Amino acid sequence: MLINGNWADANEGTTFDVINPANGEVVGQVPDGDAATAKAAIDAAATAFGSWSKTTAHARSAILYKAWQLMLERKEDLARTMTMEQGKPLRAARTEVQYAADFLLWFAEEAKRTYGETIPSARADQRFIVSHYPVGVVAAITPWNYPVSMITRKVGPALAAGCTVVLKPAEATPLSAIKVFEILAEAGVPDGVINLVTTSNPAPVGEEFVSNPLVRKLTFTGSTAVGKMLAGKAAGNMKRVSCELGGHAPFLVFDDADPVHAAKGVQLVKFLNTGQACISPNRIFVHQSKVDAFVDTLQSRVAGMQAGSGFEEGVTIGPLVDERAVTKVSAQVDDAVAKGAEVVCGGNRLISNGLDKGFFYAPTVLRGVTPDMLIYREETFGPVAPIITFEDDQEALKMANDTSYGLAAYVYTRDISRAMRMFEALEFGIIGVNDINPSAASAPFGGMKDSGLGREGSREGISEYLETKLGGFAI
Ligand code: NAD
């Protein structure tokens, strides 16, 4: 753990194991921190805030720029660490490191653009000036599915704004987090400005984050249940909160869309990270007239996917994160089949060729999915593509919006008017129109409804870490 510039063990030297989800092997051991460690880290961050918040934006930018360079130099090492503890294919891990580094570069630039404004007053003797200041100590909690980029998407803007940070990574992926913090420290982030607390027991650390008065902001990425619980407690102590939570993305393929192009898109985005992405399509609505061609293409492309260790050449889909994830995916598929869904391909755990030692589930396509099935309502977070057919636009729109989530949605159509109508009517924070990757460091990422609060990335990303101060000057 990194506390006040020192790489520290847990009190009494306790550690926990890190597991490779592709084969169940222990690949590392990390300190098992607790609430006391979190408190020490918060104290360090609060002390460091005094000087860090007074550095110039240009000085902070230079450090983030250096961190960006270091991250790119270490892309291969970071990617290998990620594949080892998280399971994604090495190629996807490299792409994630690039995406993670993009946030460091973006916020190195945005640090210098936290512009204020002057506002004309109705009074001749008054001047209004608006300036922005860092909110203070930030407590950050990140998930295991994107273990590097979810860190830089929070720490990048926090540091750029002049905040100090205490971060708790997910228990499944602490090794990637340690490597990111090594880079930040080496880039010149001063002692105490960034602190890392690893733990196998997140609840007491989370409790310290939301109750300690020195913490001024909580930023969380993870499940909606935990996010709501933490946001509620943080709100009770009047802390700033931003949350990136779960999703249940609809993917709409209209009758004028090219079903082959759309199916290729679904195959690429649905099985990315073995379906363990918050923007993963979770309900695929295909117009009745296109469904056969769509399913044919999807089926043949899914059949060509190869599951295995992310280190093996040719592997395109890695394991799920743990046994619990396999159980959840299996339960959703079994429920759908029992209620009448057709398994087009997959539908089972993968156990041959040594895969039984890991947490593999076959990439699966289900057809004939209906609203009474669990998969229609619950986030899957696994490699299952559920297809639902529709006949008219309004019906499809109503079904797409019929969820408590509001993160991402996808629309495939060649009709610009229809695309615009859907863009306006879909109640989601991110809409891909004939596009499966509507995400970049420069673009605001975040959801509506149960998918969260606030936005990450883009110029909005840094404002989450800034207070607004108004000066009214009588002259
Ligand atoms: P999770 O909520 O269990 O874990 C996420 C993080 O919260 C981890 O660091 C975990 O240790 C921590 N945590 C868990 N219980 C806690 C507690 N009581 N107090 C404090 N911290 C606690 O979620 P998960 O199932 O591991 O992660 C997957 C979820 O994250 C999915 O629902 C997914 O949609 C969501 N997610 C969202 C985004 C986004 O940007 N919107 C990105 C990635 C993942």
Short mmCIF file of N, CA and C and ligand atoms in Angstrom, two decimals, residues 141-146 150 153 168-171 202-203 206-207 220-224 226 229-230 244-247 277-278 324 379 381 407 445 451 456, ligand 1:
data_model
loop_
_atom_site.label_atom_id
_atom_site.label_comp_id
_atom_site.label_asym_id
_atom_site.label_seq_id
_atom_site.Cartn_x
_atom_site.Cartn_y
_atom_site.Cartn_z
N ILE A 141 -13.05 4.58 -5.10
CA ILE A 141 -13.21 3.11 -5.07
C ILE A 141 -13.40 2.65 -6.51
N THR A 142 -12.58 1.68 -6.94
CA THR A 142 -12.61 1.26 -8.35
C THR A 142 -12.92 -0.24 -8.48
N PRO A 143 -13.45 -0.64 -9.64
CA PRO A 143 -13.83 -2.05 -9.85
C PRO A 143 -12.70 -2.84 -10.51
N TRP A 144 -12.95 -4.13 -10.68
CA TRP A 144 -11.93 -5.05 -11.21
C TRP A 144 -12.02 -5.19 -12.73
N ASN A 145 -13.13 -4.78 -13.34
CA ASN A 145 -13.29 -5.12 -14.76
C ASN A 145 -12.39 -4.32 -15.69
N TYR A 146 -12.15 -3.04 -15.33
CA TYR A 146 -11.18 -2.20 -16.06
C TYR A 146 -10.21 -1.64 -15.01
N MET A 150 -10.05 2.65 -14.92
CA MET A 150 -10.99 3.22 -13.96
C MET A 150 -10.24 4.01 -12.88
N ARG A 153 -9.11 7.46 -14.71
CA ARG A 153 -10.28 8.29 -15.00
C ARG A 153 -10.71 9.08 -13.76
N LYS A 168 -9.03 2.90 -3.09
CA LYS A 168 -9.15 1.48 -2.75
C LYS A 168 -9.53 0.73 -4.02
N PRO A 169 -8.60 -0.09 -4.57
CA PRO A 169 -8.95 -0.85 -5.77
C PRO A 169 -9.79 -2.07 -5.40
N ALA A 170 -10.35 -2.72 -6.40
CA ALA A 170 -11.11 -3.95 -6.15
C ALA A 170 -10.17 -5.04 -5.64
N GLU A 171 -10.71 -5.91 -4.81
CA GLU A 171 -9.87 -6.95 -4.20
C GLU A 171 -9.33 -7.95 -5.23
N PRO A 202 -13.72 -4.80 1.85
CA PRO A 202 -13.92 -3.38 1.50
C PRO A 202 -14.84 -2.60 2.44
N ALA A 203 -15.75 -3.27 3.14
CA ALA A 203 -16.77 -2.53 3.89
C ALA A 203 -16.20 -1.57 4.94
N GLY A 206 -14.61 1.35 3.21
CA GLY A 206 -15.66 2.21 2.64
C GLY A 206 -16.34 3.05 3.72
N GLU A 207 -16.55 2.43 4.86
CA GLU A 207 -17.19 3.14 5.98
C GLU A 207 -16.33 4.33 6.43
N PHE A 220 -16.99 6.69 -6.93
CA PHE A 220 -17.15 5.24 -6.86
C PHE A 220 -17.50 4.68 -8.24
N THR A 221 -16.87 3.59 -8.63
CA THR A 221 -17.33 2.83 -9.79
C THR A 221 -17.53 1.39 -9.35
N GLY A 222 -18.71 0.88 -9.61
CA GLY A 222 -19.01 -0.50 -9.21
C GLY A 222 -20.49 -0.76 -9.35
N SER A 223 -21.00 -1.65 -8.52
CA SER A 223 -22.39 -2.06 -8.67
C SER A 223 -23.34 -0.99 -8.13
N THR A 224 -24.55 -1.00 -8.63
CA THR A 224 -25.55 -0.03 -8.20
C THR A 224 -25.88 -0.20 -6.71
N VAL A 226 -24.00 -1.30 -4.14
CA VAL A 226 -22.97 -0.74 -3.26
C VAL A 226 -22.88 0.78 -3.46
N MET A 229 -25.63 2.53 -1.57
CA MET A 229 -25.40 2.47 -0.12
C MET A 229 -24.34 3.51 0.29
N LEU A 230 -23.22 3.53 -0.45
CA LEU A 230 -22.14 4.46 -0.09
C LEU A 230 -22.55 5.91 -0.35
N GLU A 244 -20.28 5.84 -10.95
CA GLU A 244 -20.49 5.15 -12.23
C GLU A 244 -20.94 3.75 -11.87
N LEU A 245 -22.20 3.43 -12.17
CA LEU A 245 -22.75 2.17 -11.63
C LEU A 245 -23.10 1.19 -12.76
N GLY A 246 -24.04 0.34 -12.51
CA GLY A 246 -24.36 -0.70 -13.48
C GLY A 246 -25.11 -0.17 -14.69
N GLY A 247 -25.29 -1.06 -15.67
CA GLY A 247 -26.03 -0.69 -16.87
C GLY A 247 -26.87 -1.86 -17.36
N ALA A 277 -18.67 -5.49 -18.84
CA ALA A 277 -18.51 -4.05 -19.03
C ALA A 277 -19.86 -3.42 -18.75
N CYS A 278 -19.82 -2.24 -18.12
CA CYS A 278 -21.09 -1.61 -17.74
C CYS A 278 -21.84 -1.11 -18.97
N ARG A 324 -18.70 -16.85 -8.55
CA ARG A 324 -20.00 -16.21 -8.36
C ARG A 324 -20.54 -15.68 -9.69
N GLU A 379 -28.78 -6.96 -14.85
CA GLU A 379 -27.51 -6.83 -15.55
C GLU A 379 -26.83 -8.21 -15.56
N PHE A 381 -23.53 -9.02 -16.91
CA PHE A 381 -22.09 -8.95 -16.68
C PHE A 381 -21.42 -10.27 -17.08
N LEU A 407 -27.35 3.85 -18.57
CA LEU A 407 -25.95 4.16 -18.92
C LEU A 407 -25.77 4.29 -20.44
N PHE A 445 -18.52 10.41 -19.89
CA PHE A 445 -18.96 9.04 -19.67
C PHE A 445 -19.75 9.00 -18.38
N SER A 451 -27.93 4.28 -12.96
CA SER A 451 -26.57 4.08 -13.47
C SER A 451 -25.58 5.09 -12.92
N GLU A 456 -17.50 11.22 -16.06
CA GLU A 456 -16.04 11.11 -16.03
C GLU A 456 -15.50 11.35 -17.43
P1 NAD B 1 -18.94 -4.06 -6.49
O1 NAD B 1 -19.80 -2.88 -6.25
O2 NAD B 1 -19.08 -5.24 -5.63
O3 NAD B 1 -17.40 -3.64 -6.38
C1 NAD B 1 -16.90 -2.43 -6.89
C2 NAD B 1 -15.96 -1.83 -5.89
O4 NAD B 1 -16.68 -1.57 -4.69
C3 NAD B 1 -14.80 -2.75 -5.49
O5 NAD B 1 -13.64 -1.98 -5.28
C4 NAD B 1 -15.27 -3.33 -4.18
O6 NAD B 1 -14.21 -3.72 -3.34
C5 NAD B 1 -16.00 -2.15 -3.61
N1 NAD B 1 -16.97 -2.49 -2.57
C6 NAD B 1 -17.79 -3.55 -2.50
N2 NAD B 1 -18.54 -3.51 -1.38
C7 NAD B 1 -18.15 -2.39 -0.71
C8 NAD B 1 -18.53 -1.78 0.52
N3 NAD B 1 -19.46 -2.32 1.31
N4 NAD B 1 -17.92 -0.63 0.88
C9 NAD B 1 -16.98 -0.08 0.10
N5 NAD B 1 -16.58 -0.59 -1.08
C10 NAD B 1 -17.16 -1.74 -1.47
O7 NAD B 1 -19.12 -4.36 -8.00
P2 NAD B 1 -18.52 -5.52 -8.85
O8 NAD B 1 -19.59 -6.51 -9.03
O9 NAD B 1 -17.21 -5.98 -8.32
O10 NAD B 1 -18.20 -4.69 -10.17
C11 NAD B 1 -18.97 -4.72 -11.28
C12 NAD B 1 -20.01 -3.60 -11.30
O11 NAD B 1 -19.40 -2.36 -11.58
C13 NAD B 1 -21.04 -3.81 -12.37
O12 NAD B 1 -22.33 -3.63 -11.85
C14 NAD B 1 -20.74 -2.74 -13.41
O13 NAD B 1 -21.80 -2.34 -14.19
C15 NAD B 1 -20.13 -1.68 -12.58
N6 NAD B 1 -19.23 -0.85 -13.38
C16 NAD B 1 -19.64 0.37 -13.78
C17 NAD B 1 -18.81 1.16 -14.55
C18 NAD B 1 -19.25 2.53 -14.99
O14 NAD B 1 -18.42 3.31 -15.40
N7 NAD B 1 -20.51 2.87 -14.93
C19 NAD B 1 -17.56 0.72 -14.91
C20 NAD B 1 -17.16 -0.54 -14.50
C21 NAD B 1 -18.02 -1.32 -13.72
#
